GROMACS .gro file of C-alpha atoms in nm:
model
  201
    1UNK     CA    1  -0.508   0.135  -0.621
    2UNK     CA    2  -0.398  -0.293  -0.662
    3UNK     CA    3  -0.644  -0.546  -0.613
    4UNK     CA    4  -0.379  -0.668  -0.330
    5UNK     CA    5  -0.474  -0.337  -0.142
    6UNK     CA    6  -0.861  -0.338  -0.152
    7UNK     CA    7  -0.810  -0.627  -0.074
    8UNK     CA    8  -0.627  -0.599   0.250
    9UNK     CA    9  -0.849  -0.294   0.348
   10UNK     CA   10  -1.142  -0.543   0.299
   11UNK     CA   11  -1.031  -0.780   0.550
   12UNK     CA   12  -0.930  -0.529   0.787
   13UNK     CA   13  -1.252  -0.363   0.810
   14UNK     CA   14  -1.458  -0.684   0.739
   15UNK     CA   15  -1.294  -0.813   1.061
   16UNK     CA   16  -1.295  -0.537   1.280
   17UNK     CA   17  -1.696  -0.476   1.205
   18UNK     CA   18  -1.758  -0.831   1.304
   19UNK     CA   19  -1.544  -0.851   1.596
   20UNK     CA   20  -1.721  -0.523   1.722
   21UNK     CA   21  -2.078  -0.697   1.643
   22UNK     CA   22  -2.031  -1.016   1.742
   23UNK     CA   23  -2.280  -0.974   2.034
   24UNK     CA   24  -2.524  -0.797   1.834
   25UNK     CA   25  -2.502  -1.078   1.561
   26UNK     CA   26  -2.491  -1.371   1.807
   27UNK     CA   27  -2.844  -1.205   1.997
   28UNK     CA   28  -2.985  -1.154   1.664
   29UNK     CA   29  -2.919  -1.516   1.612
   30UNK     CA   30  -3.113  -1.651   1.874
   31UNK     CA   31  -3.376  -1.427   1.859
   32UNK     CA   32  -3.416  -1.581   1.519
   33UNK     CA   33  -3.369  -1.907   1.661
   34UNK     CA   34  -3.671  -1.865   1.914
   35UNK     CA   35  -3.897  -1.586   1.708
   36UNK     CA   36  -3.885  -1.805   1.372
   37UNK     CA   37  -3.693  -2.110   1.368
   38UNK     CA   38  -3.419  -2.261   1.174
   39UNK     CA   39  -3.235  -2.160   0.927
   40UNK     CA   40  -3.072  -1.858   1.090
   41UNK     CA   41  -2.931  -1.761   0.801
   42UNK     CA   42  -3.110  -1.655   0.434
   43UNK     CA   43  -2.918  -1.763   0.165
   44UNK     CA   44  -2.933  -1.667  -0.209
   45UNK     CA   45  -2.732  -1.677  -0.523
   46UNK     CA   46  -2.609  -1.386  -0.608
   47UNK     CA   47  -2.407  -1.231  -0.909
   48UNK     CA   48  -2.062  -1.136  -0.806
   49UNK     CA   49  -1.807  -0.992  -1.032
   50UNK     CA   50  -1.779  -1.083  -1.396
   51UNK     CA   51  -2.102  -1.226  -1.309
   52UNK     CA   52  -1.969  -1.486  -1.137
   53UNK     CA   53  -2.265  -1.627  -0.879
   54UNK     CA   54  -2.169  -1.670  -0.511
   55UNK     CA   55  -2.390  -1.722  -0.194
   56UNK     CA   56  -2.504  -1.431  -0.066
   57UNK     CA   57  -2.548  -1.465   0.370
   58UNK     CA   58  -2.791  -1.252   0.578
   59UNK     CA   59  -2.981  -1.287   0.875
   60UNK     CA   60  -3.329  -1.483   0.786
   61UNK     CA   61  -3.613  -1.186   0.801
   62UNK     CA   62  -3.917  -1.405   0.669
   63UNK     CA   63  -4.149  -1.670   0.747
   64UNK     CA   64  -4.173  -1.982   0.518
   65UNK     CA   65  -4.417  -1.943   0.238
   66UNK     CA   66  -4.747  -2.133   0.298
   67UNK     CA   67  -4.956  -2.283   0.041
   68UNK     CA   68  -5.030  -2.097  -0.197
   69UNK     CA   69  -4.800  -1.813  -0.210
   70UNK     CA   70  -4.503  -1.726  -0.415
   71UNK     CA   71  -4.215  -1.536  -0.391
   72UNK     CA   72  -4.157  -1.238  -0.441
   73UNK     CA   73  -4.542  -1.163  -0.436
   74UNK     CA   74  -4.599  -1.262  -0.106
   75UNK     CA   75  -4.224  -1.106   0.079
   76UNK     CA   76  -4.430  -0.839   0.222
   77UNK     CA   77  -4.592  -1.060   0.405
   78UNK     CA   78  -4.362  -1.310   0.542
   79UNK     CA   79  -4.174  -1.027   0.673
   80UNK     CA   80  -4.201  -1.085   1.036
   81UNK     CA   81  -4.190  -0.792   1.312
   82UNK     CA   82  -3.856  -0.939   1.416
   83UNK     CA   83  -3.748  -0.958   1.000
   84UNK     CA   84  -3.852  -0.571   0.989
   85UNK     CA   85  -3.642  -0.439   1.319
   86UNK     CA   86  -3.341  -0.642   1.165
   87UNK     CA   87  -3.412  -0.468   0.804
   88UNK     CA   88  -3.448  -0.159   0.928
   89UNK     CA   89  -3.124  -0.146   1.154
   90UNK     CA   90  -2.919  -0.312   0.861
   91UNK     CA   91  -2.853  -0.608   1.136
   92UNK     CA   92  -2.930  -0.873   0.895
   93UNK     CA   93  -2.662  -0.758   0.664
   94UNK     CA   94  -2.416  -0.847   0.884
   95UNK     CA   95  -2.325  -1.175   0.776
   96UNK     CA   96  -2.268  -1.100   0.415
   97UNK     CA   97  -1.912  -0.966   0.626
   98UNK     CA   98  -1.845  -1.297   0.580
   99UNK     CA   99  -1.898  -1.305   0.229
  100UNK     CA  100  -1.574  -1.013   0.233
  101UNK     CA  101  -1.367  -1.304   0.363
  102UNK     CA  102  -1.412  -1.554   0.122
  103UNK     CA  103  -1.379  -1.284  -0.116
  104UNK     CA  104  -1.741  -1.304  -0.288
  105UNK     CA  105  -1.744  -0.913  -0.211
  106UNK     CA  106  -1.563  -0.591  -0.088
  107UNK     CA  107  -1.722  -0.413   0.134
  108UNK     CA  108  -1.826  -0.129  -0.099
  109UNK     CA  109  -1.940  -0.171  -0.439
  110UNK     CA  110  -2.273  -0.226  -0.596
  111UNK     CA  111  -2.465  -0.443  -0.430
  112UNK     CA  112  -2.532  -0.798  -0.534
  113UNK     CA  113  -2.812  -0.851  -0.728
  114UNK     CA  114  -2.975  -1.127  -0.849
  115UNK     CA  115  -2.823  -1.365  -1.057
  116UNK     CA  116  -3.135  -1.349  -1.294
  117UNK     CA  117  -3.087  -0.969  -1.393
  118UNK     CA  118  -2.758  -1.022  -1.533
  119UNK     CA  119  -2.872  -1.104  -1.920
  120UNK     CA  120  -3.160  -0.743  -1.824
  121UNK     CA  121  -2.850  -0.524  -1.826
  122UNK     CA  122  -2.796  -0.279  -2.061
  123UNK     CA  123  -2.405  -0.253  -2.189
  124UNK     CA  124  -2.348   0.032  -1.976
  125UNK     CA  125  -2.542  -0.127  -1.643
  126UNK     CA  126  -2.316  -0.414  -1.679
  127UNK     CA  127  -2.036  -0.189  -1.566
  128UNK     CA  128  -2.112  -0.303  -1.260
  129UNK     CA  129  -1.977  -0.650  -1.283
  130UNK     CA  130  -1.630  -0.502  -1.336
  131UNK     CA  131  -1.560  -0.503  -0.957
  132UNK     CA  132  -1.661  -0.674  -0.687
  133UNK     CA  133  -2.001  -0.617  -0.526
  134UNK     CA  134  -2.060  -0.443  -0.204
  135UNK     CA  135  -2.184  -0.436   0.127
  136UNK     CA  136  -2.248  -0.094   0.079
  137UNK     CA  137  -2.229   0.145  -0.194
  138UNK     CA  138  -2.223   0.497  -0.393
  139UNK     CA  139  -2.621   0.386  -0.491
  140UNK     CA  140  -2.699   0.304  -0.136
  141UNK     CA  141  -2.606   0.623  -0.012
  142UNK     CA  142  -2.804   0.810  -0.272
  143UNK     CA  143  -3.144   0.661  -0.212
  144UNK     CA  144  -3.111   0.302  -0.189
  145UNK     CA  145  -3.415   0.107  -0.258
  146UNK     CA  146  -3.610   0.422  -0.259
  147UNK     CA  147  -3.526   0.490  -0.634
  148UNK     CA  148  -3.591   0.369  -0.954
  149UNK     CA  149  -3.384   0.092  -1.130
  150UNK     CA  150  -3.287   0.339  -1.396
  151UNK     CA  151  -3.126   0.556  -1.114
  152UNK     CA  152  -2.999   0.293  -0.886
  153UNK     CA  153  -2.849   0.096  -1.182
  154UNK     CA  154  -2.673   0.446  -1.312
  155UNK     CA  155  -2.516   0.548  -0.977
  156UNK     CA  156  -2.386   0.179  -0.952
  157UNK     CA  157  -2.226   0.249  -1.315
  158UNK     CA  158  -2.077   0.588  -1.244
  159UNK     CA  159  -1.909   0.458  -0.937
  160UNK     CA  160  -1.703   0.193  -1.116
  161UNK     CA  161  -1.593   0.466  -1.382
  162UNK     CA  162  -1.512   0.734  -1.091
  163UNK     CA  163  -1.420   0.427  -0.776
  164UNK     CA  164  -1.077   0.543  -0.557
  165UNK     CA  165  -1.020   0.513  -0.212
  166UNK     CA  166  -1.128   0.842  -0.143
  167UNK     CA  167  -1.466   0.785  -0.295
  168UNK     CA  168  -1.510   0.443  -0.088
  169UNK     CA  169  -1.447   0.652   0.219
  170UNK     CA  170  -1.689   0.928   0.165
  171UNK     CA  171  -1.907   0.618   0.099
  172UNK     CA  172  -1.807   0.488   0.435
  173UNK     CA  173  -1.887   0.796   0.586
  174UNK     CA  174  -2.236   0.795   0.409
  175UNK     CA  175  -2.350   0.484   0.537
  176UNK     CA  176  -2.354   0.621   0.872
  177UNK     CA  177  -2.632   0.799   0.879
  178UNK     CA  178  -2.817   0.601   0.613
  179UNK     CA  179  -2.837   0.288   0.845
  180UNK     CA  180  -2.884   0.493   1.144
  181UNK     CA  181  -3.189   0.731   0.996
  182UNK     CA  182  -3.318   0.391   0.831
  183UNK     CA  183  -3.394   0.544   0.547
  184UNK     CA  184  -3.473   0.425   0.165
  185UNK     CA  185  -3.540   0.027   0.304
  186UNK     CA  186  -3.757  -0.042   0.059
  187UNK     CA  187  -3.938   0.112  -0.227
  188UNK     CA  188  -4.311   0.229  -0.252
  189UNK     CA  189  -4.570  -0.053  -0.225
  190UNK     CA  190  -4.275  -0.357  -0.217
  191UNK     CA  191  -4.122  -0.535   0.065
  192UNK     CA  192  -3.740  -0.441  -0.088
  193UNK     CA  193  -3.786  -0.332  -0.452
  194UNK     CA  194  -4.006  -0.405  -0.742
  195UNK     CA  195  -3.803  -0.661  -0.959
  196UNK     CA  196  -3.550  -0.511  -1.206
  197UNK     CA  197  -3.804  -0.568  -1.558
  198UNK     CA  198  -3.659  -0.747  -1.876
  199UNK     CA  199  -3.514  -0.568  -2.101
  200UNK     CA  200  -3.711  -0.612  -2.435
  201UNK     CA  201  -3.458  -0.569  -2.764
   0.00000   0.00000   0.00000
């Protein structure tokens, strides 16, 4: 399928979902403002297609760092009860649809990871950078953050090798039960997932 057709589908889906969920997004933003204060949005540099950095948008789920705390070690303690709810329901991901409209992301694709991870990929894992990152993907419906890095990155590479409209539709359909069950939100012993270890040549 041509990039133009994929891009059109991404925009249509993003606009539709943002329109439907706008009341939820507005309520969540008000709750964050009341419970945690500003900022409402979390912004973080992530690697897009070809490793190009972009600013990922999500709803904020953590309080600010306190004296003596460092990220990501303190992330587990920094997640607020409201933030935990937003993460478990994936409501915190809704602003990422704006990234789709901007062209930073697709609806389906490998999840965007921090820019600092790019140099840690093997040649096979680097395949995930050949496409736009996605809000949901093959790894997200096959374990999400509960699986190890090697398995997760291999699932991303497999997706790139087998990408098709039919596979994307399968992923979108599979995303619904994953979100409803709130499964795979975090890896064992981590707020989300352990950092990707550096490779040793």
